[in-house]
C-alpha positions as a printed NumPy array, in Angstrom:
array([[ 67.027, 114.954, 148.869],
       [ 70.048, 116.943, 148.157],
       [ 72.518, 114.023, 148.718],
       [ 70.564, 111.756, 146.612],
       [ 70.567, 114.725, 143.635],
       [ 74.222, 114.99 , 144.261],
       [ 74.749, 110.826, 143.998],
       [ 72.886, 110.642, 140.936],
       [ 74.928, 113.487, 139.21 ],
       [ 77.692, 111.697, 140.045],
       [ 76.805, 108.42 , 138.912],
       [ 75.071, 109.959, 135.81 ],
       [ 78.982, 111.683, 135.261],
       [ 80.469, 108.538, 136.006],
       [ 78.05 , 106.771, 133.35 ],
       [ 78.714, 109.627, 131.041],
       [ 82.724, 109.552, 131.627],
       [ 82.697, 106.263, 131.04 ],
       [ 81.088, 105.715, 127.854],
       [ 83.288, 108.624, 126.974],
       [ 86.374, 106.911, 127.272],
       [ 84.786, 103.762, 126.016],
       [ 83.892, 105.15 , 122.934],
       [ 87.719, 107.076, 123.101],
       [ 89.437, 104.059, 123.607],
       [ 87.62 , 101.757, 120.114],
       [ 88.211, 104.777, 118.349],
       [ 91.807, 104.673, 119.8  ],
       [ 92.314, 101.179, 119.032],
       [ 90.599, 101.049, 115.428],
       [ 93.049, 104.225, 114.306],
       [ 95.946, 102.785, 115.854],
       [ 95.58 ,  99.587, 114.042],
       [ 95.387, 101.455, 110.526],
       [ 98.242, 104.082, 111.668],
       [100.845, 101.46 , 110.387],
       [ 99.19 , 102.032, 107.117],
       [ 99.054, 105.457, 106.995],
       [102.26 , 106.498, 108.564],
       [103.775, 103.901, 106.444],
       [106.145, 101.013, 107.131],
       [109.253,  99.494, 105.584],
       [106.942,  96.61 , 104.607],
       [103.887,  98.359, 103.134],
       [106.918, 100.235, 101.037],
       [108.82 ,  96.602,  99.715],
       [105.291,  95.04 ,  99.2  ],
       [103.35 ,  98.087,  97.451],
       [106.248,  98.122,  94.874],
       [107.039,  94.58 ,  94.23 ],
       [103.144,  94.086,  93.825],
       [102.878,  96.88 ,  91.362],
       [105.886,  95.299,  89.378],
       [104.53 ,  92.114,  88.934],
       [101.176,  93.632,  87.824],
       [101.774,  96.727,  86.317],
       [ 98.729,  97.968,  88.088],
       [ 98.056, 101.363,  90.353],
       [ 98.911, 101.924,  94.157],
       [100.947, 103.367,  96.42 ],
       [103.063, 103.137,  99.462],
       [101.797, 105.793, 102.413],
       [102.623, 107.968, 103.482],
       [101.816, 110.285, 100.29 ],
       [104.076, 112.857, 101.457],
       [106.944, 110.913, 101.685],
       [106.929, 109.134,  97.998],
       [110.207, 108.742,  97.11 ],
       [111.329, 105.963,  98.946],
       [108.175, 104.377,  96.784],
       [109.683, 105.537,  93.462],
       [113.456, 104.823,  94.331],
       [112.293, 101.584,  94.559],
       [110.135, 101.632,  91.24 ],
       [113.342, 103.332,  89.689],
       [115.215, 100.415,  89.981],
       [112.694,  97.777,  88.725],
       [112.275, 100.143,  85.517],
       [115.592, 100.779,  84.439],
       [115.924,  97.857,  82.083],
       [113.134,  99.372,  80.488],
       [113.281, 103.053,  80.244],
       [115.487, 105.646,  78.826],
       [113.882, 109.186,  79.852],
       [112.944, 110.748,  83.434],
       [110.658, 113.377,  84.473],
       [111.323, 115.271,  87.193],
       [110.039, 118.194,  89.379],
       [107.223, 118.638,  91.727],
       [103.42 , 117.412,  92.073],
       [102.636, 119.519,  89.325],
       [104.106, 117.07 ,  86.927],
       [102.678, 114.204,  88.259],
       [ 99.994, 114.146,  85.052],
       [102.698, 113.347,  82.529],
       [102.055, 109.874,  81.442],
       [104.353, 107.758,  79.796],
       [102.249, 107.509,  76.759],
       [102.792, 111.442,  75.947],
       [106.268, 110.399,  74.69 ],
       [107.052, 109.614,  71.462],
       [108.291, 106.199,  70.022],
       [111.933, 105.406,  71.204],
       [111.672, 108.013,  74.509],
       [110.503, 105.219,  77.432],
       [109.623, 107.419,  80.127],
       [108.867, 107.309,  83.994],
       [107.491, 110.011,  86.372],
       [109.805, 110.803,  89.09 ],
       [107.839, 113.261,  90.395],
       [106.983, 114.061,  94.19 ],
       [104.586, 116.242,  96.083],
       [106.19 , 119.123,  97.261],
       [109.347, 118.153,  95.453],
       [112.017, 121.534,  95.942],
       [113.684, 122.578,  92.856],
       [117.237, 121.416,  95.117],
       [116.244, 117.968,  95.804],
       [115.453, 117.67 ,  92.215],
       [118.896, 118.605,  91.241],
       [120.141, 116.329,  93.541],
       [117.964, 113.378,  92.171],
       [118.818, 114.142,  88.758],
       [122.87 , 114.126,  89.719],
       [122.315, 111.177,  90.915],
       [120.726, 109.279,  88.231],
       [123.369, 111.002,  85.705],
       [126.428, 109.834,  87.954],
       [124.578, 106.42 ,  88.388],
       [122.265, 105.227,  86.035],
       [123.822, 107.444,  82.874],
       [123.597, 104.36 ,  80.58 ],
       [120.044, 103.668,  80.824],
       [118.648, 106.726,  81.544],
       [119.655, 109.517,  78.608],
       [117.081, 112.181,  78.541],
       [115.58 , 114.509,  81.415],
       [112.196, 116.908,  81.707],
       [112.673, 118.473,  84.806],
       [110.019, 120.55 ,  86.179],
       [111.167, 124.595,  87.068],
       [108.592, 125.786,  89.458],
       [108.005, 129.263,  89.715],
       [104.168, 129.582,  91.061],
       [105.036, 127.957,  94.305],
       [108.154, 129.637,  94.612],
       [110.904, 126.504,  94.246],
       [113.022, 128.437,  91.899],
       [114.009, 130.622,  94.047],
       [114.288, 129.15 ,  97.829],
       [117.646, 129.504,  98.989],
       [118.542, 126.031, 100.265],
       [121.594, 124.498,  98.847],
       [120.85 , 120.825,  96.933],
       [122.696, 118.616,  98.902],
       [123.064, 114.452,  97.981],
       [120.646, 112.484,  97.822],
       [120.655, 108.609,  98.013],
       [118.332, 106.506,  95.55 ],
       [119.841, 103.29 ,  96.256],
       [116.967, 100.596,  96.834],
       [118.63 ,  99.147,  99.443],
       [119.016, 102.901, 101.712],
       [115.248, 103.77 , 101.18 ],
       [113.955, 103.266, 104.735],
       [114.071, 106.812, 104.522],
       [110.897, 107.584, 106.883],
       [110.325, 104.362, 108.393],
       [112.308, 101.77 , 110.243],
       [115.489, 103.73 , 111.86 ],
       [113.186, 106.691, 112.374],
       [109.988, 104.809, 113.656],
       [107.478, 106.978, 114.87 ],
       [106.866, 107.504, 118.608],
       [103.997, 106.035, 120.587],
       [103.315, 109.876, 121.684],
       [103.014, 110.726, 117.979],
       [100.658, 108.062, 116.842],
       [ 98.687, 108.546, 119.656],
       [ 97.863, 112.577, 118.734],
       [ 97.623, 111.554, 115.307],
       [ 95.006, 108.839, 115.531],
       [ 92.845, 110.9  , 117.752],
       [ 93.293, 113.955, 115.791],
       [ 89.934, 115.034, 113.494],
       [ 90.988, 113.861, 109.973],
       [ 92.305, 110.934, 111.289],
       [ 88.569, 110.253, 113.38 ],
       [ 86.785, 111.335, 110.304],
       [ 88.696, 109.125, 108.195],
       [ 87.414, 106.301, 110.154],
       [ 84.27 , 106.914, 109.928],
       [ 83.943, 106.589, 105.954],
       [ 85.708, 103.642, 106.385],
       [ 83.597, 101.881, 109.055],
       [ 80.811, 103.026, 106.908],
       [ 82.259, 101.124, 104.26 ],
       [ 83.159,  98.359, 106.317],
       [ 79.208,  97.846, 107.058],
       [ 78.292,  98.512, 103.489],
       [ 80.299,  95.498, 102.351],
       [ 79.21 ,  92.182, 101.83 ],
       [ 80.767,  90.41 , 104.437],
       [ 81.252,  93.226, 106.746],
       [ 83.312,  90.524, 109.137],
       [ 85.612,  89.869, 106.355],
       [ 86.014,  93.397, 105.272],
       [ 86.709,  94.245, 109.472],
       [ 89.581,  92.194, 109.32 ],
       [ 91.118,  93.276, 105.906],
       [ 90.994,  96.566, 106.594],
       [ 92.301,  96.745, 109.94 ],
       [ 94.382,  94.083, 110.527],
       [ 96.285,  93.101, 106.937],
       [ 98.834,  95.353, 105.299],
       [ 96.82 ,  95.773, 102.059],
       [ 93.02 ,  95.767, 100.816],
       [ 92.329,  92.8  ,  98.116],
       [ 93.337,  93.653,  94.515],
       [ 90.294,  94.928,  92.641],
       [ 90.325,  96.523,  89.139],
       [ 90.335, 100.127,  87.84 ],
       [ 87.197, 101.641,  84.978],
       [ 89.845, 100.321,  82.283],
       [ 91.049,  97.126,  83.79 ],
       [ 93.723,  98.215,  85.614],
       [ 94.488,  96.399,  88.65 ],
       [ 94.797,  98.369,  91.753],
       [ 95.529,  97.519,  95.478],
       [ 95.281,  99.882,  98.474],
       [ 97.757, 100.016, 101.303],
       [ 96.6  , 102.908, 102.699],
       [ 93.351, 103.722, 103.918],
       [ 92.751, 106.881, 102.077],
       [ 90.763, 106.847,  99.126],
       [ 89.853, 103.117,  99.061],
       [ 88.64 , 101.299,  96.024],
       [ 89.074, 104.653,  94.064],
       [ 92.221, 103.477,  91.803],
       [ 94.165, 106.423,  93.58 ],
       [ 97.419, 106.215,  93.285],
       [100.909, 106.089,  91.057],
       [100.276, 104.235,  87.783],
       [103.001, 101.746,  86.729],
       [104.887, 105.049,  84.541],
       [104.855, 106.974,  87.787],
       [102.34 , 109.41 ,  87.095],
       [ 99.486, 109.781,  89.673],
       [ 95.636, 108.916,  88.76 ],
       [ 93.875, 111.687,  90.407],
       [ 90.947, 109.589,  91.404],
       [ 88.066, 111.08 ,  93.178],
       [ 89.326, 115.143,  92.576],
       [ 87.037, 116.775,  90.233],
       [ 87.64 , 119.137,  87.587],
       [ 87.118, 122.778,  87.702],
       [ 84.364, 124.845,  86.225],
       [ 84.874, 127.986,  83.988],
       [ 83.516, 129.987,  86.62 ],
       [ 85.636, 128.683,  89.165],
       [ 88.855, 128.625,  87.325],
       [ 88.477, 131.996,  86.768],
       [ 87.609, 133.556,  89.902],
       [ 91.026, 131.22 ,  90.845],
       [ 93.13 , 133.26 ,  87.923],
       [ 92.141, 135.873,  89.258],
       [ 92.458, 135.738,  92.632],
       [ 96.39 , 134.344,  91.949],
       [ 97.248, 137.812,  90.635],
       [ 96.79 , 139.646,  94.21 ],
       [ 99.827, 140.312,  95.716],
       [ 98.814, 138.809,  98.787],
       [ 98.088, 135.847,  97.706],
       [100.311, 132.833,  97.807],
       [101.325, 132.601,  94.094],
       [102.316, 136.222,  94.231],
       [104.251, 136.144,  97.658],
       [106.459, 133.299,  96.316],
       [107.165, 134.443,  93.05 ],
       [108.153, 138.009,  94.699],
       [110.241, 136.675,  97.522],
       [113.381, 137.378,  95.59 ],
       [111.516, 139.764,  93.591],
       [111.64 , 136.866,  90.633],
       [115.145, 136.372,  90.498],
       [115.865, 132.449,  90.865],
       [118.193, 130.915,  92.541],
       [121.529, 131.26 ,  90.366],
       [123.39 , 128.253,  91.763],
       [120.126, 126.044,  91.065],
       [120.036, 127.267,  87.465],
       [123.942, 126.584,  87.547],
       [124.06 , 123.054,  88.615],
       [121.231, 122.669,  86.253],
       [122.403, 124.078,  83.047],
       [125.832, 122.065,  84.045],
       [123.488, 118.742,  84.4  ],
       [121.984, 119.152,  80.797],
       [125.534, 120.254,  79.154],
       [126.66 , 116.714,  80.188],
       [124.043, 114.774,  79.213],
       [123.612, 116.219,  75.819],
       [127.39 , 115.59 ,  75.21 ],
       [126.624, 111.905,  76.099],
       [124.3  , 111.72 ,  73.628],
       [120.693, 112.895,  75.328],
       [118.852, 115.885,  76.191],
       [117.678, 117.304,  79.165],
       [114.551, 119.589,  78.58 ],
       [112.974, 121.923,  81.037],
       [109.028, 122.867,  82.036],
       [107.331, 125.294,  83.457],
       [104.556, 123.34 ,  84.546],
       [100.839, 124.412,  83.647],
       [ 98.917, 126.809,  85.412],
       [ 94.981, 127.644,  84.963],
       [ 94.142, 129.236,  81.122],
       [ 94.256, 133.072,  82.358],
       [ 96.422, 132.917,  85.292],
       [ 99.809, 134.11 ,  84.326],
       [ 98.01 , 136.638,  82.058],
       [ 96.019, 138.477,  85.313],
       [ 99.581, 137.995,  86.983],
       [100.914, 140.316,  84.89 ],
       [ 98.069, 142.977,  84.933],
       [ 99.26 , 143.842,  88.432],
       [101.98 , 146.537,  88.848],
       [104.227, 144.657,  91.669],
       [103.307, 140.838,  90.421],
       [103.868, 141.385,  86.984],
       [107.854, 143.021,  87.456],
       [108.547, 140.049,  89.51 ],
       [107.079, 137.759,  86.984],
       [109.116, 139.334,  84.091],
       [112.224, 139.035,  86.241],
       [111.517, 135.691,  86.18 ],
       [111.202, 134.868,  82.777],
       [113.685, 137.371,  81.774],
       [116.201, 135.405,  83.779],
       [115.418, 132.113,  82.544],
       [115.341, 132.968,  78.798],
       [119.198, 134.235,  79.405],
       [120.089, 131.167,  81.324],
       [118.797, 129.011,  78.922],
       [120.372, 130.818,  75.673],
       [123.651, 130.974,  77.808],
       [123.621, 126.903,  78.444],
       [122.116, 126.102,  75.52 ],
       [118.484, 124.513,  76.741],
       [115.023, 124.647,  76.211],
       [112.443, 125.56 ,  78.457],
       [108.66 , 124.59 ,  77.636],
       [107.032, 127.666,  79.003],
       [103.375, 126.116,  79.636],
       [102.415, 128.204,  82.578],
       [100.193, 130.004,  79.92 ],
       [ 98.692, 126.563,  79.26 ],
       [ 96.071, 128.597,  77.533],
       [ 98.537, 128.902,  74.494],
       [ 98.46 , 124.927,  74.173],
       [ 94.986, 124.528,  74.347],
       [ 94.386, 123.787,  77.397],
       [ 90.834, 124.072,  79.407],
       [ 89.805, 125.265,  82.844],
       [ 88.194, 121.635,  82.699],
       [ 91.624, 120.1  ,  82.601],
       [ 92.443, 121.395,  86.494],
       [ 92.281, 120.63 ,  89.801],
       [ 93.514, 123.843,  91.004],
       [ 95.923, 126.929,  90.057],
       [ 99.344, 124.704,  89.285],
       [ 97.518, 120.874,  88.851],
       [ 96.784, 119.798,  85.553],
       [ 95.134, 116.68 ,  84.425],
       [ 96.407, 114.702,  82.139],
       [ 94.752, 116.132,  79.077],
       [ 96.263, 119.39 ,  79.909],
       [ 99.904, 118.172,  79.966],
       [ 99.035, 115.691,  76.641],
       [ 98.435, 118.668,  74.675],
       [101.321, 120.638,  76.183],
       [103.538, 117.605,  74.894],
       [102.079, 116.658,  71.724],
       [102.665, 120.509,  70.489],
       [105.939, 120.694,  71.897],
       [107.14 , 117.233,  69.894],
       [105.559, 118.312,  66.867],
       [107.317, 121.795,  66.532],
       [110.508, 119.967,  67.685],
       [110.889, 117.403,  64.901],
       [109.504, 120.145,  62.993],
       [113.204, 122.258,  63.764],
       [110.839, 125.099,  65.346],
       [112.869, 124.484,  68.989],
       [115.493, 127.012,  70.022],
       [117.191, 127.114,  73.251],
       [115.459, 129.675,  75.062],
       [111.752, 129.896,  76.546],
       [109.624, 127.916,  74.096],
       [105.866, 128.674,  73.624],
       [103.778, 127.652,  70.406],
       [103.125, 130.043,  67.608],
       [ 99.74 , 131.34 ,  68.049]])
């Protein structure tokens, strides 16, 4: 009796086991064959962008972090057509083309977790190559997640179309790696919304073999007509992605509450929190060869005729203000902005000081988090800012609107 008890166990184990590493192995297989898609490829990136200049419509080329070899490319295709470029970090990424006025054709530049030195070295770039069609600069000074004041030097960077296999190709990614990634969590997870959706369609055969086996999802069309295509697998048929005047869509994040945005505000303002610890990791001095090379970079361009203007991107209504209730947060703060008005006066800029977005209007409704605004946020930032401008109310200096 006991040997049979111990045979069955073992076959039971072996069934068990088995179906295990069945089950392993599809899910193996099915993440493997979208890893090209999300890990990116030198394809996805020359395909995503030519599509989106022939259509003008929304997508992107994965991976997300790791955007600029998408953008380079987009750079090039826009020049005939543009004159101004906005640079900085993912907090930018809601500035739209459309909150320009007449005459200023802009694109968005932006990156997610862009540092303040490989913005310089993006914007010396496009001044030492592409100074004749591109005049005018916004470049995004991030304080709140501390890229003012990291001490890496801003070395070269290369935006050439023809080097931006920056990621993929030379530096393809190991068997090893996409192994761990496609059986890590999000990566499972991921798969199952989009087997979900694959059974959900109607032709779930069909939709099997576009999503797993082509480079890209069929073009399909945004709320307001937009086209859109997918090459990666995240958010798919959501319209997420880089609209064709670089800024990103934000499709499928929701907006916060009053309620939330202000426990947020408030919970910025502790020193231990992440906000504080980078704005007091130099104790709010920035980094004085960044704001060097900077000041330098708009001197030149205004003498050939542009202007380079700086931001300090929004942050939730309320934030800054609790910041600066708090003893140790507030000092470094006021180091901060002390420091920028006297650059700026001594180089002759402006800075849009927005991070007390409250003071343009802005609404907790009109965030994603502490340092991502919406669109509607960064219109009304813009819109004021213009309008006391033409209005001769600028100054070099930290600019914020009369209240």
């Amino acid at each position: 009796m006991a040997l049979t008890t111990a045979r069955e166990a073992k076959r039971y184990l072996s069934v068990f086991l088995g179906f295990f590493i069945a089950v392993l192995s599809v899910i193996l297989a099915l993440n493997l064959a979208l890893g090209g898609r999300t890990l990116g490829s030198v394809d996805a990136l020359q395909k995503a962008s030519a599509w989106q200049q022939a259509t003008h419509g929304i997508t992107y080329a994965p991976p997300l972090t790791n955007s600029r070899p998408f953008k380079a490319l987009r750079l090039a295709d826009r020049l005939p057509e543009i004159n101004t470029l906005v640079l900085g970090a993912s907090s930018l990424m809601g500035v739209t083309g459309a909150m320009f006025p007449a005459g200023l054709r802009a694109y968005n530049f932006s990156l997610t977790a862009n540092a303040t030195s490989a913005v310089i070295a993006e914007a010396e770039y496009v001044e030492r190559h592409h100074a004749g069609p591109i005049r005018n600069f916004v470049i995004g000074l991030d304080w709140a997640i501390g890229m003012i004041y990291q001490p890496t030097d801003a070395t070269a960077l290369d935006l050439n179309p023809a080097r931006q296999r920056i990621g993929y190709g030379a530096a393809e990614v190991s068997l090893t790696r996409k192994i761990a990634d496609a059986l890590s969590a999000p990566k499972i997870a991921v798969l199952g919304k989009t087997l979900s959706g694959v059974f959900r369609a109607s032709n779930p055969l069909a939709s099997f073999q576009q999503t797993f086996f082509q480079l890209a999802d069929v073009e399909y069309h945004c709320a307001d007509g937009v086209p859109a295509r997918d090459f990666d697998v995240m958010g798919r048929g959501t319209c997420l992605g880089f609209r064709y005047d670089g800024s990103w869509t934000f499709a499928g994040e929701e907006h916060l509450s009053e309620a939330r945005a202000r426990g947020r505000a408030q919970a910025a303002a502790a020193p231990s929190s992440q906000f504080a610890q980078f704005l007091c990791s130099t104790q709010g001095e920035p980094n004085a060869r960044y704001l060097q090379r900077l000041g330098l970079l708009a001197q030149r361009v205004n003498a050939a005729g542009g202007f380079a203007v700086f931001i300090l991107p929004p942050l939730l209504p309320g934030m800054e203000a609790e910041m600066l209730k708090v003893p140790s947060v507030g000092r470094c703060l006021t180091r901060t902005k002390s420091a920028l008005t006297a650059w700026a006066r001594e180089y002759g800029v402006t800075i849009i000081d927005a991070a007390a977005s409250e003071h343009f209007g802005c609404k907790a409704a009109e965030f994603l988090d502490e340092n991502h605004a919406w669109p509607e946020c960064h219109a009304r930032v813009f819109r004021r800012y213009w309008r006391d401008r033409d209005a001769g109310l600028i100054a070099p200096g930290l600019y914020q609107p009369a209240l």
